[in-house]
Every structure is written in C-alpha cells, then in structure tokens.
PDB file of C-alpha atoms in Angstrom:
ATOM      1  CA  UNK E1263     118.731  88.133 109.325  1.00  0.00           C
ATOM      2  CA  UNK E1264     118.502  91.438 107.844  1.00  0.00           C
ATOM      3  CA  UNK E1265     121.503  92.451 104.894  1.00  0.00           C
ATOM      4  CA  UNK E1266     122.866  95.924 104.612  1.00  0.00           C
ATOM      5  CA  UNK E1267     123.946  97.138 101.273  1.00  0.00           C
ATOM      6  CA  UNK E1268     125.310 100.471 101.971  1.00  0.00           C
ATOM      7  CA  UNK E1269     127.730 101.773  99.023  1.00  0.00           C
ATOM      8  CA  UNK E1270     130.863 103.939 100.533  1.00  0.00           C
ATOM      9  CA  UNK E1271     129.270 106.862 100.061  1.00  0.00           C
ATOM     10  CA  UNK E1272     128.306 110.206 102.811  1.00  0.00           C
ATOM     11  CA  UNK E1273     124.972 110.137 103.614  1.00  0.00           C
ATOM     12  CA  UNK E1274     123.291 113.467 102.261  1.00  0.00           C
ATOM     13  CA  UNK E1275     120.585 115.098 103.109  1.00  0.00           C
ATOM     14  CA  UNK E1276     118.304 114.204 100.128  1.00  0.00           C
ATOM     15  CA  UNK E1277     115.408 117.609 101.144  1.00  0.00           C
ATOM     16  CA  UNK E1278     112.650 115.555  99.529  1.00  0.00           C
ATOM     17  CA  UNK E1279     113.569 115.238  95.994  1.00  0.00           C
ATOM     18  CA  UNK E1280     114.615 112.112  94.784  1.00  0.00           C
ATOM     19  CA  UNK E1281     117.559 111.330  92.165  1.00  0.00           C
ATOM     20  CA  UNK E1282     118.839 107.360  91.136  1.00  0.00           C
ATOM     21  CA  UNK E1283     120.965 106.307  88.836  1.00  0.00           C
ATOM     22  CA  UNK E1284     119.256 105.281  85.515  1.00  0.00           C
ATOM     23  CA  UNK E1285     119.392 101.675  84.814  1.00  0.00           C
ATOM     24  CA  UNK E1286     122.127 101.449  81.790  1.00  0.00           C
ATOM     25  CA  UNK E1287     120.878 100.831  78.041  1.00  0.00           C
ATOM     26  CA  UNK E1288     119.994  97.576  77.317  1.00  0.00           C
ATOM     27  CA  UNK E1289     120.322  96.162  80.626  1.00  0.00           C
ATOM     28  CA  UNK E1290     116.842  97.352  81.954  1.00  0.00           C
ATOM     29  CA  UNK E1291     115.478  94.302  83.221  1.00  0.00           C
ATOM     30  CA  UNK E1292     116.709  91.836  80.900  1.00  0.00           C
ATOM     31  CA  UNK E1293     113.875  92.768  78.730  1.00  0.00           C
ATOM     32  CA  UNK E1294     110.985  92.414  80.705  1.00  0.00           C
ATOM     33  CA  UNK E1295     107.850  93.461  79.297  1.00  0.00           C
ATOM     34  CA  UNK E1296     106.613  96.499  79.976  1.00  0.00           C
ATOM     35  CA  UNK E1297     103.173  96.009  80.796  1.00  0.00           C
ATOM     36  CA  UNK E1298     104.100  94.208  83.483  1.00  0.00           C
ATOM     37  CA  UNK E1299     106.456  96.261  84.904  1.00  0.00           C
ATOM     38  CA  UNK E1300     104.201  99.323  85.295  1.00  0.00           C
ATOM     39  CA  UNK E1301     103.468 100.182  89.069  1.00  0.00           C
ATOM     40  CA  UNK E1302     100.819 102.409  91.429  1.00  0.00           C
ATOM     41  CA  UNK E1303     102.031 104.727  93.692  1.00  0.00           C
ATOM     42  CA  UNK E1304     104.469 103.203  96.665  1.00  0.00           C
ATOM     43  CA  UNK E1305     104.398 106.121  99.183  1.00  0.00           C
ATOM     44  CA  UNK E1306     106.015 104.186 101.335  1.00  0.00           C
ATOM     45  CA  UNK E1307     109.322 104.217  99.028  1.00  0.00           C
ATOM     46  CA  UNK E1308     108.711 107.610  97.943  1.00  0.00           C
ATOM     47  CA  UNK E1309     109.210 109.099 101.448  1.00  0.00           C
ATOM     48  CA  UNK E1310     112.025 106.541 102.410  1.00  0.00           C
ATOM     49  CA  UNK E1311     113.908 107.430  99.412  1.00  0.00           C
ATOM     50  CA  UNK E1312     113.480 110.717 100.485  1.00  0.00           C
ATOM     51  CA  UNK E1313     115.657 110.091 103.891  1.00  0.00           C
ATOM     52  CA  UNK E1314     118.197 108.390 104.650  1.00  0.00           C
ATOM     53  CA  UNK E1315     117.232 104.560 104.319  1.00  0.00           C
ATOM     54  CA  UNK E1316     114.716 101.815 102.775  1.00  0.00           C
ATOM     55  CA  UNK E1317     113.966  99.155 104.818  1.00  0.00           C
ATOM     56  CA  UNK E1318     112.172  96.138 102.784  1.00  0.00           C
ATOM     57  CA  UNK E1319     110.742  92.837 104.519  1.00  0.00           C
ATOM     58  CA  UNK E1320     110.503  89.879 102.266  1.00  0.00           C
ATOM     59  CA  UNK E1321     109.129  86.744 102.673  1.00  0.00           C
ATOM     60  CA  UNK E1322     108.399  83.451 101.265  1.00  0.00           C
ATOM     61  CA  UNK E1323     108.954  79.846 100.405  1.00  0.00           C
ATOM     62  CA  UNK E1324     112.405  78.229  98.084  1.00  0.00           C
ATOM     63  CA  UNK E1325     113.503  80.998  96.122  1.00  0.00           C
ATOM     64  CA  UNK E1326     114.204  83.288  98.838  1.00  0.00           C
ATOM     65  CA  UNK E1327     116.433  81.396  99.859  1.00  0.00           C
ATOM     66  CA  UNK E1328     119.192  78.985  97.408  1.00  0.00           C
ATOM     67  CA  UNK E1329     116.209  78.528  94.893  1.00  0.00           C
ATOM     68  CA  UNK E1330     118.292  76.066  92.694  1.00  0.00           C
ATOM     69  CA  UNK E1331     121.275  79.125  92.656  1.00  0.00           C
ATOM     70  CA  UNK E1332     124.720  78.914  93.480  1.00  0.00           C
ATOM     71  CA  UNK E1333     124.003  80.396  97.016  1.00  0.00           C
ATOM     72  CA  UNK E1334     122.169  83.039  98.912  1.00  0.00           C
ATOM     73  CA  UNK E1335     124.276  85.837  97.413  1.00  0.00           C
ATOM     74  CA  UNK E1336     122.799  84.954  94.223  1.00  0.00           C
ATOM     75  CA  UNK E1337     119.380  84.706  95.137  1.00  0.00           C
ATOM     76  CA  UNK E1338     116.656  87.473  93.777  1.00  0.00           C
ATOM     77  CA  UNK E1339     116.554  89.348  97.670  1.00  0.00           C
ATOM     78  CA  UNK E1340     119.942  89.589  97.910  1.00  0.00           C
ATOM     79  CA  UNK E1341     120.838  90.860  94.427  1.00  0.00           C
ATOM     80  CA  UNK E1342     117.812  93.120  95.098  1.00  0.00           C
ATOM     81  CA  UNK E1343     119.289  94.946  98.090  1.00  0.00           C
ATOM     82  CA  UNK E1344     122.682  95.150  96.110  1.00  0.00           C
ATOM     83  CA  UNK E1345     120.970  96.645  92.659  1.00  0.00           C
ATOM     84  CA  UNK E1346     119.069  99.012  94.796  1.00  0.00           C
ATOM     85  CA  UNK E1347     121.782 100.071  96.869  1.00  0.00           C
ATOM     86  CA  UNK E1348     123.559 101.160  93.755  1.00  0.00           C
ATOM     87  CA  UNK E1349     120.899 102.848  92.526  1.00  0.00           C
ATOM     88  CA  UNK E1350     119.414 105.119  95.053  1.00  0.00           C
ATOM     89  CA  UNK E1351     123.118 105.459  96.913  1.00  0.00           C
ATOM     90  CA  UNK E1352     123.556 107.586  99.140  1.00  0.00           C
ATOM     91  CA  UNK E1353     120.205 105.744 100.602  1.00  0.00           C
ATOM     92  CA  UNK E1354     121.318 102.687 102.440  1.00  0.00           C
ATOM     93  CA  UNK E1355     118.899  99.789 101.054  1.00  0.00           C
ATOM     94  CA  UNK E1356     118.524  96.852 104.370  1.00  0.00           C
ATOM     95  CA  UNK E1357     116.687  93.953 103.327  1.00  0.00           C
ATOM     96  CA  UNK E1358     115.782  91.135 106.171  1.00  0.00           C
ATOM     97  CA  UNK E1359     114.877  88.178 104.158  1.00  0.00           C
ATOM     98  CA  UNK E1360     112.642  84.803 106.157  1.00  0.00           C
ATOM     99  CA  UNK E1361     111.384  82.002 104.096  1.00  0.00           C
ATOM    100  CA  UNK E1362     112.228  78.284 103.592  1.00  0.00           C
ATOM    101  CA  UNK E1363     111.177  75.632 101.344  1.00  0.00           C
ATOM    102  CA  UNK E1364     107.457  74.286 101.317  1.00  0.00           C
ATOM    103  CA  UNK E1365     105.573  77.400 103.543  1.00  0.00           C
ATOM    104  CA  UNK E1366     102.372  78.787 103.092  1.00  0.00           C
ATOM    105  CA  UNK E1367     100.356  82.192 102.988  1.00  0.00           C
ATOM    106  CA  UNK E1368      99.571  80.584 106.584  1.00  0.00           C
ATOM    107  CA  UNK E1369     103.217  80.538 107.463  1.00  0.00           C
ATOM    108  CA  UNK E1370     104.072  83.958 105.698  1.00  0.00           C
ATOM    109  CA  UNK E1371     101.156  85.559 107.561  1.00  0.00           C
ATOM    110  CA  UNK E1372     102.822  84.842 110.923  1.00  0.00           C
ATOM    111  CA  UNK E1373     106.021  86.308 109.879  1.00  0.00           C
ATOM    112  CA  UNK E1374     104.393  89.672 108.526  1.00  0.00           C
ATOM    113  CA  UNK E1375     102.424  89.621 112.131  1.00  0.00           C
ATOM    114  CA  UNK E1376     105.853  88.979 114.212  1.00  0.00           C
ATOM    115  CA  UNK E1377     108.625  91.233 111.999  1.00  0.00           C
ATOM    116  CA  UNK E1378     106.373  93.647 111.040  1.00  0.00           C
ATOM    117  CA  UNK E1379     106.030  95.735 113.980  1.00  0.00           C
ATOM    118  CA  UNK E1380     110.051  95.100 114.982  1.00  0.00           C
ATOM    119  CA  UNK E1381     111.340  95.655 111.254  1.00  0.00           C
ATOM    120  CA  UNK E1382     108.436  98.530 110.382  1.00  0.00           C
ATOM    121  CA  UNK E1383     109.411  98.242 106.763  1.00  0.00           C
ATOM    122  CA  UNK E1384     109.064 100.584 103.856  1.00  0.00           C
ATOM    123  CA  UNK E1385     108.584  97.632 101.293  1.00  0.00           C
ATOM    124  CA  UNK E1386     107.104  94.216 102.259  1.00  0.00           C
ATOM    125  CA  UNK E1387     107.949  91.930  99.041  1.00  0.00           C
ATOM    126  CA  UNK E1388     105.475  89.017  99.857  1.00  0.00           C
ATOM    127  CA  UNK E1389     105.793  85.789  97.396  1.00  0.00           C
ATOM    128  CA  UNK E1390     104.226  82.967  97.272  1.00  0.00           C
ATOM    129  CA  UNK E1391     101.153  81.364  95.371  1.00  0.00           C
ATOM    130  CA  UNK E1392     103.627  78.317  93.984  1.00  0.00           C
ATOM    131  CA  UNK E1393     103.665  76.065  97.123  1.00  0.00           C
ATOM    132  CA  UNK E1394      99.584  76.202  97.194  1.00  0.00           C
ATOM    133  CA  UNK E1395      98.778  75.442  93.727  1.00  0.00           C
ATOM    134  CA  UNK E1396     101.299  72.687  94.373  1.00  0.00           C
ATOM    135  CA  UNK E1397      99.276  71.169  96.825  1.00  0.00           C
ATOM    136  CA  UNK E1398      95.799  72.558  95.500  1.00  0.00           C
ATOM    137  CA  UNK E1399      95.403  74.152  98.497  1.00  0.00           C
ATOM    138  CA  UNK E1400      92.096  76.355  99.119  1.00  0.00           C
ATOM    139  CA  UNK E1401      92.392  79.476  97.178  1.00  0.00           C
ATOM    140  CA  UNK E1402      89.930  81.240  99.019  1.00  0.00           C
ATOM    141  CA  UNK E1403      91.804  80.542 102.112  1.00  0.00           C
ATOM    142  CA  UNK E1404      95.051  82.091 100.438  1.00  0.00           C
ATOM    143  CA  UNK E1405      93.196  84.976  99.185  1.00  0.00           C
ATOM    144  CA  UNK E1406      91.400  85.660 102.734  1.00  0.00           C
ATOM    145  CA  UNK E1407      94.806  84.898 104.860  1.00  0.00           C
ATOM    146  CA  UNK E1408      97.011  87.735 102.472  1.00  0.00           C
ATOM    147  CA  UNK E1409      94.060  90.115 102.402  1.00  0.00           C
ATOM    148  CA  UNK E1410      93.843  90.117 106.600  1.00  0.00           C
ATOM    149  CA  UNK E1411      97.760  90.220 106.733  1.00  0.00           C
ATOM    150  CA  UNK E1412      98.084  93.280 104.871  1.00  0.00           C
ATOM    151  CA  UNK E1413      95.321  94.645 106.523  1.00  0.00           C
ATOM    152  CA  UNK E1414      96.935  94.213 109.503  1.00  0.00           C
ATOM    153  CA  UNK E1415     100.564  95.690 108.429  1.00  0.00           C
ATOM    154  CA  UNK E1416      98.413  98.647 107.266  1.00  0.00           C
ATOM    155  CA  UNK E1417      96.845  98.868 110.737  1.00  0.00           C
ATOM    156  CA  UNK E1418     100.590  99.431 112.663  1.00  0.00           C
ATOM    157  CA  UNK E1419     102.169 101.610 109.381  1.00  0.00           C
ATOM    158  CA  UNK E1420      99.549 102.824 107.271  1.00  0.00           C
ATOM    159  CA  UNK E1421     100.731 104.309 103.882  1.00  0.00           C
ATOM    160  CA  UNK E1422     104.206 104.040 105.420  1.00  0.00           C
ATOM    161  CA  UNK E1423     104.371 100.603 104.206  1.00  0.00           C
ATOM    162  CA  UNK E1424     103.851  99.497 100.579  1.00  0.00           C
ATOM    163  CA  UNK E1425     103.094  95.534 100.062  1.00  0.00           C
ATOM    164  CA  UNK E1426     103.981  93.765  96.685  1.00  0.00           C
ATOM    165  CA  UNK E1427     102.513  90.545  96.362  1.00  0.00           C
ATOM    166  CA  UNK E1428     104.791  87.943  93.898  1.00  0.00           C
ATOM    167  CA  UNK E1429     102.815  85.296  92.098  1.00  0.00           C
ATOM    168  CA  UNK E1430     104.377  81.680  91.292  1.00  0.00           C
ATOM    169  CA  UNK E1431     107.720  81.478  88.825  1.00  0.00           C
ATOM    170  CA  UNK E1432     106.422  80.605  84.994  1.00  0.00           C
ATOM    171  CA  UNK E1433     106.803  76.360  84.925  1.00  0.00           C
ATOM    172  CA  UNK E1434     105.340  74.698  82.314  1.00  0.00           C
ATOM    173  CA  UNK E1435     105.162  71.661  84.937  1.00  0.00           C
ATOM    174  CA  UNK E1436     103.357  73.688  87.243  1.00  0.00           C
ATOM    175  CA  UNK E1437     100.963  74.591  84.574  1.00  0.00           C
ATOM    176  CA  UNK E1438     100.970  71.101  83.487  1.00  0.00           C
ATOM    177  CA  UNK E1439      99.967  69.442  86.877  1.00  0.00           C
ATOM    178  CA  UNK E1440      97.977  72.889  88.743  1.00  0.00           C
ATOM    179  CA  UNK E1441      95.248  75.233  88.329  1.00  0.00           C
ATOM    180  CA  UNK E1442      97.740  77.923  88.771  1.00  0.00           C
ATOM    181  CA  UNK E1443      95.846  80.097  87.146  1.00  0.00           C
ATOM    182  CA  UNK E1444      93.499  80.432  89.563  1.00  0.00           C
ATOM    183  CA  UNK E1445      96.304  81.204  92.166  1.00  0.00           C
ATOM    184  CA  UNK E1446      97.455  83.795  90.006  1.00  0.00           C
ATOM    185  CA  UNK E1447      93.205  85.295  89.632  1.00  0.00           C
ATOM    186  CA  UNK E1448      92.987  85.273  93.500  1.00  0.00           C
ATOM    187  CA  UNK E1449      96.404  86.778  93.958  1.00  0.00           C
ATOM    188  CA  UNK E1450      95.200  90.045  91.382  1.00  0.00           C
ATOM    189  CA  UNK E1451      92.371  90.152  93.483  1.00  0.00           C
ATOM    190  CA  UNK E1452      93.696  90.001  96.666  1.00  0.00           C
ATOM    191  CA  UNK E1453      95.941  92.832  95.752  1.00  0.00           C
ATOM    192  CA  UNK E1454      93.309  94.563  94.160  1.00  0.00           C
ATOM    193  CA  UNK E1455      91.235  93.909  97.376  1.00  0.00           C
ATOM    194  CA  UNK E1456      94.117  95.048 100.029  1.00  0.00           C
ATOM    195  CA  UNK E1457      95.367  98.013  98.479  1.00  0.00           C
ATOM    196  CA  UNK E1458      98.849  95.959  97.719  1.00  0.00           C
ATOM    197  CA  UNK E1459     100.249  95.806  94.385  1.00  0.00           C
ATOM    198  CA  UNK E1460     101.271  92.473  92.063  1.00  0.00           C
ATOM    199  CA  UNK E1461     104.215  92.078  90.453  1.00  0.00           C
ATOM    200  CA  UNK E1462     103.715  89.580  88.324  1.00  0.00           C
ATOM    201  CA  UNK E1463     106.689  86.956  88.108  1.00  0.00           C
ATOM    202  CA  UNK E1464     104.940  84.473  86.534  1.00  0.00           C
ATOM    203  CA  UNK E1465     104.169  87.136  83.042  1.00  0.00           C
ATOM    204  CA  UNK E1466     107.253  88.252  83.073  1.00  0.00           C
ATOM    205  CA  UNK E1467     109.446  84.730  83.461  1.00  0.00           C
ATOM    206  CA  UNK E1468     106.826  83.351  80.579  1.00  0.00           C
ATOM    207  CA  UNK E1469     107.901  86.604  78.496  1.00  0.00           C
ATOM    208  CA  UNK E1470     111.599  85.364  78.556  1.00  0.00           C
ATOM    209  CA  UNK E1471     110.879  81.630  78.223  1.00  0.00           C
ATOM    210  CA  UNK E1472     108.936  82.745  74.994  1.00  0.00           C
ATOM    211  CA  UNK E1473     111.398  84.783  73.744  1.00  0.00           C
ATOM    212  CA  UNK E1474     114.242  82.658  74.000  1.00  0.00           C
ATOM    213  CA  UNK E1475     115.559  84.422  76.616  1.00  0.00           C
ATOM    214  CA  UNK E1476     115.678  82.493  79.786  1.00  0.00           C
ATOM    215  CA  UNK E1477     114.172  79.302  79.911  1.00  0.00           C
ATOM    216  CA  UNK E1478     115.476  77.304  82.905  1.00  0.00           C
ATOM    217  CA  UNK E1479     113.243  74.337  82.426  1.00  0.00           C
ATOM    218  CA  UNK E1480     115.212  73.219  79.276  1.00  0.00           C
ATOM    219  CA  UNK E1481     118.583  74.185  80.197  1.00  0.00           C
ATOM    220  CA  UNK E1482     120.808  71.397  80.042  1.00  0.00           C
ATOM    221  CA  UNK E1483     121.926  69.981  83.603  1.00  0.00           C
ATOM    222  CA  UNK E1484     125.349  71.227  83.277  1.00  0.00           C
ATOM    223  CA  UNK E1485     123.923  75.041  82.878  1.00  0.00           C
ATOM    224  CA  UNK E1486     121.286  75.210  85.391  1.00  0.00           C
ATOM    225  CA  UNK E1487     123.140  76.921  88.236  1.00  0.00           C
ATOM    226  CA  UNK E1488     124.786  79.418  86.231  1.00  0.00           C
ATOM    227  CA  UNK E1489     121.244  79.713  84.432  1.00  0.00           C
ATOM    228  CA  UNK E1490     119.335  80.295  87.972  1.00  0.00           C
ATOM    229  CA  UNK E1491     122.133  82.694  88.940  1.00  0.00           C
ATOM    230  CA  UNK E1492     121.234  85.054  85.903  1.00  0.00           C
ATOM    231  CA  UNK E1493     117.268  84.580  86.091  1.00  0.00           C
ATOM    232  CA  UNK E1494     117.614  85.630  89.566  1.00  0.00           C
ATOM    233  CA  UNK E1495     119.740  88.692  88.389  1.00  0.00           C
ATOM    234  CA  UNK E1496     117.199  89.459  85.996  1.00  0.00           C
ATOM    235  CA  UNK E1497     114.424  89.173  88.401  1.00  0.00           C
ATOM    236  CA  UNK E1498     116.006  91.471  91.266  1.00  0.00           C
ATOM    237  CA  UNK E1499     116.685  94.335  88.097  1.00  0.00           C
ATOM    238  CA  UNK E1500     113.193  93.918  86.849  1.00  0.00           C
ATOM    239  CA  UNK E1501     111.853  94.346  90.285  1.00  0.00           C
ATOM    240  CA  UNK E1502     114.095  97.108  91.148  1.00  0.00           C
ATOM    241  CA  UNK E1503     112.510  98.929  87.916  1.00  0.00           C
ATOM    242  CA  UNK E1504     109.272  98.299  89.126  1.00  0.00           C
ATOM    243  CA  UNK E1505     109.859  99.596  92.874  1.00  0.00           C
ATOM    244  CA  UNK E1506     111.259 102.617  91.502  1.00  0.00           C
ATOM    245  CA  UNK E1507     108.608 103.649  89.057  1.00  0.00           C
ATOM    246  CA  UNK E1508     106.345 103.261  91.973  1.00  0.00           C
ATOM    247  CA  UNK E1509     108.421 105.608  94.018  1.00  0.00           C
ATOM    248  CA  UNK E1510     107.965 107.916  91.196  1.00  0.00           C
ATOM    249  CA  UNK E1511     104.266 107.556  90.797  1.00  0.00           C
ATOM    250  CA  UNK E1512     104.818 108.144  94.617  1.00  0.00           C
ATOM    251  CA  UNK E1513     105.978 111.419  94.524  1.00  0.00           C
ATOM    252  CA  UNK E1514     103.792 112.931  91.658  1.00  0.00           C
ATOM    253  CA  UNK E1515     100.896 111.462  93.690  1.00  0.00           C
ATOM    254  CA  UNK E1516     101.827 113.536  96.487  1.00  0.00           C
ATOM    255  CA  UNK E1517      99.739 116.517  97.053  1.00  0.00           C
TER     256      UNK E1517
END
C-alpha cells in the first residue's frame, strides 16, 4: 500500500523553482562515495518537485520489505519517503512499496505493467539483481525483461517518469558463491540501454564494509538488527542525495 509522509506544513505554490533543505554536515549519506552518488538528469523529479507532490513506485524482492530490520518502518523505502519528506517539505513525498522475498525481474516486470498506469509515478526505484545471481538465473533474460519494462513505463509517462535501477547489497557470500558481477555488468547496461539510471548499492555498501563503516556480515548476532536498522538509514539518505542531485541536473537540463 502506498505511505504518505507529509510534514505539517501549508502547501505553497513552489512557481517552478526548487528549494530543499541541505542534508546536515557530516551526515550526508553516511559517507558514501561520491562517485557513486553522482546522477543524470531525473525530469521526472525536477517537475514534481516543482508542484505539489512526488509520487515514487518501488519494487523488489527482501529488503523492501523487513530485510533482516526491526520492521517495515525501518526498512530503506520507508525511511526514504520520511528523509525526503523532510527535505523537499512543503512537497508531500507518497511512496507505494510491493515486493516480497525470493521474486524476480519476471515478477517485478508485472508489477511495473499493473501499478504503473494506476500509480503514474514520478520515481520508479526498481531493485533487484540479488535473487538471480542467487539462483544463476539467465542474465540475458534479466537484462531483456528490465529493458522492455521500462520501455513500456516510458510508453504511458514518457520523461514524466524517471527509473533507477538498484543492483544486489555488497555480500562477500554472494560474491563467494555467484557471478554477481555479471548481474551487476548487465544491470549498467540495461540502464545504459533503457535510458534508466543505476544506483549502485552494491559500490557503495562495499565502500562502508571497507572502511569500517558498516559491515553487517560480521556483526555479532546480538547487533544485527540494530546494525540493519542503521544500514538501511544510511541507504535511504544516500539515495535521497542521489535523487536530488538528479532533480538538480533536472532543472539545469531544462531548456
């Protein structure tokens, strides 16, 4: 079901120019890196941030949903709505969230084909990548069913709806026991391909892991919730950055 974050706040008439709140010193997305969290132009944003609302779409497979956190409210959707909501108030940021554990590009594509047209998002968020490699599905299969979907979603909405693919979570398991790599290849290409965009979870969650920031994999069993909680956190700001520099891009982009 879709989740309103709407800050008490009068909606004003924003007359095209857009203003957010900066993110605060040395809270910008927990340090991600920033080559990965540079974006292309989201129209799409640009022109809903413009109004009065952004609607985003995302989908995909565990962590949408409890993704080893304490509960939804924790996950990286919902604390996306709620760190956008603060930041572009008096916008009102909506986010309708469908995934479960173990779907496919296969799966996702339906949903994009069914909610698309009755949600007409600004932002789809689209992750996945981490339940193929799991299962060494066909990765030209992946790359051909994301590159018809967003095809498709830009068939109803055109520029009026950006898509951001999300490749797999950094595991050194899933390293250990997948060719995720070449997940992560056909995912770049498929964005490339589509006109979508890649943010890319898996540099960014390696970044803290290396750094001794995050690393969930080694966390004793006693931390791991309250671990998962903050990753998410740190994934919904980093993402947040990365929408909103493309809303800039947006605008400048504009003729």
């Amino acid at each position: 079901m879709p989740r309103k974050f709407q800050p008490w706040l009068p909606l004003l008439a924003l007359a095209g120019a857009l203003a957010w709140t900066p993110a605060r010193a040395g809270d910008v997305a927990c340090g991600a890196p920033a080559e990965a969290m540079e974006a292309a132009p989201m129209a799409g944003v640009f022109a809903a941030l413009s109004h009065t609302d952004l609607r985003i779409l995302v989908v995909g497979s565990a962590s949408t949903q409890a993704g080893g956190t304490s509960g939804p409210a924790a996950t990286w959707p919902e604390r996306l709505g709620a760190v956008l909501g603060e930041r572009v108030a008096p916008v009102t940021v909506t986010v309708a969230v469908y995934g479960r554990r173990g779907t496919t590009a296969t799966d996702h594509a339906r949903i994009l084909a069914e909610q698309g047209p009755r949600l007409r998002p600004h932002l789809v968020i689209w992750q996945l990548g981490t339940v193929e490699a799991a299962r060494g599905l066909p990765v030209e299969e992946m790359a051909e069913t994301v590159q018809n979907a967003v095809a498709q979603l830009r068939a109803v909405r055109g520029e009026r709806t950006d898509v951001v693919l999300v490749d797999p979570q950094f595991s050194r398991f899933l390293r250990a026991n997948a060719d995720v790599e070449s997940y992560r290849n056909w995912l770049r290409v498929s964005a490339a391909a589509s006109g979508a965009q890649l943010f890319s979870r898996w540099a960014i969650m390696r970044h803290w892991v290396e750094t001794e920031k995050l690393d969930l994999e080694r966390a004793p069993a006693s931390q791991q919730v309250a671990l998962a909680d903050r990753l998410h956190d740190c994934l919904a700001k980093a993402m947040a950055e990365f929408i909103l520099d493309g809303a800039q891009r947006g605008r400048r982009a504009r003729p």
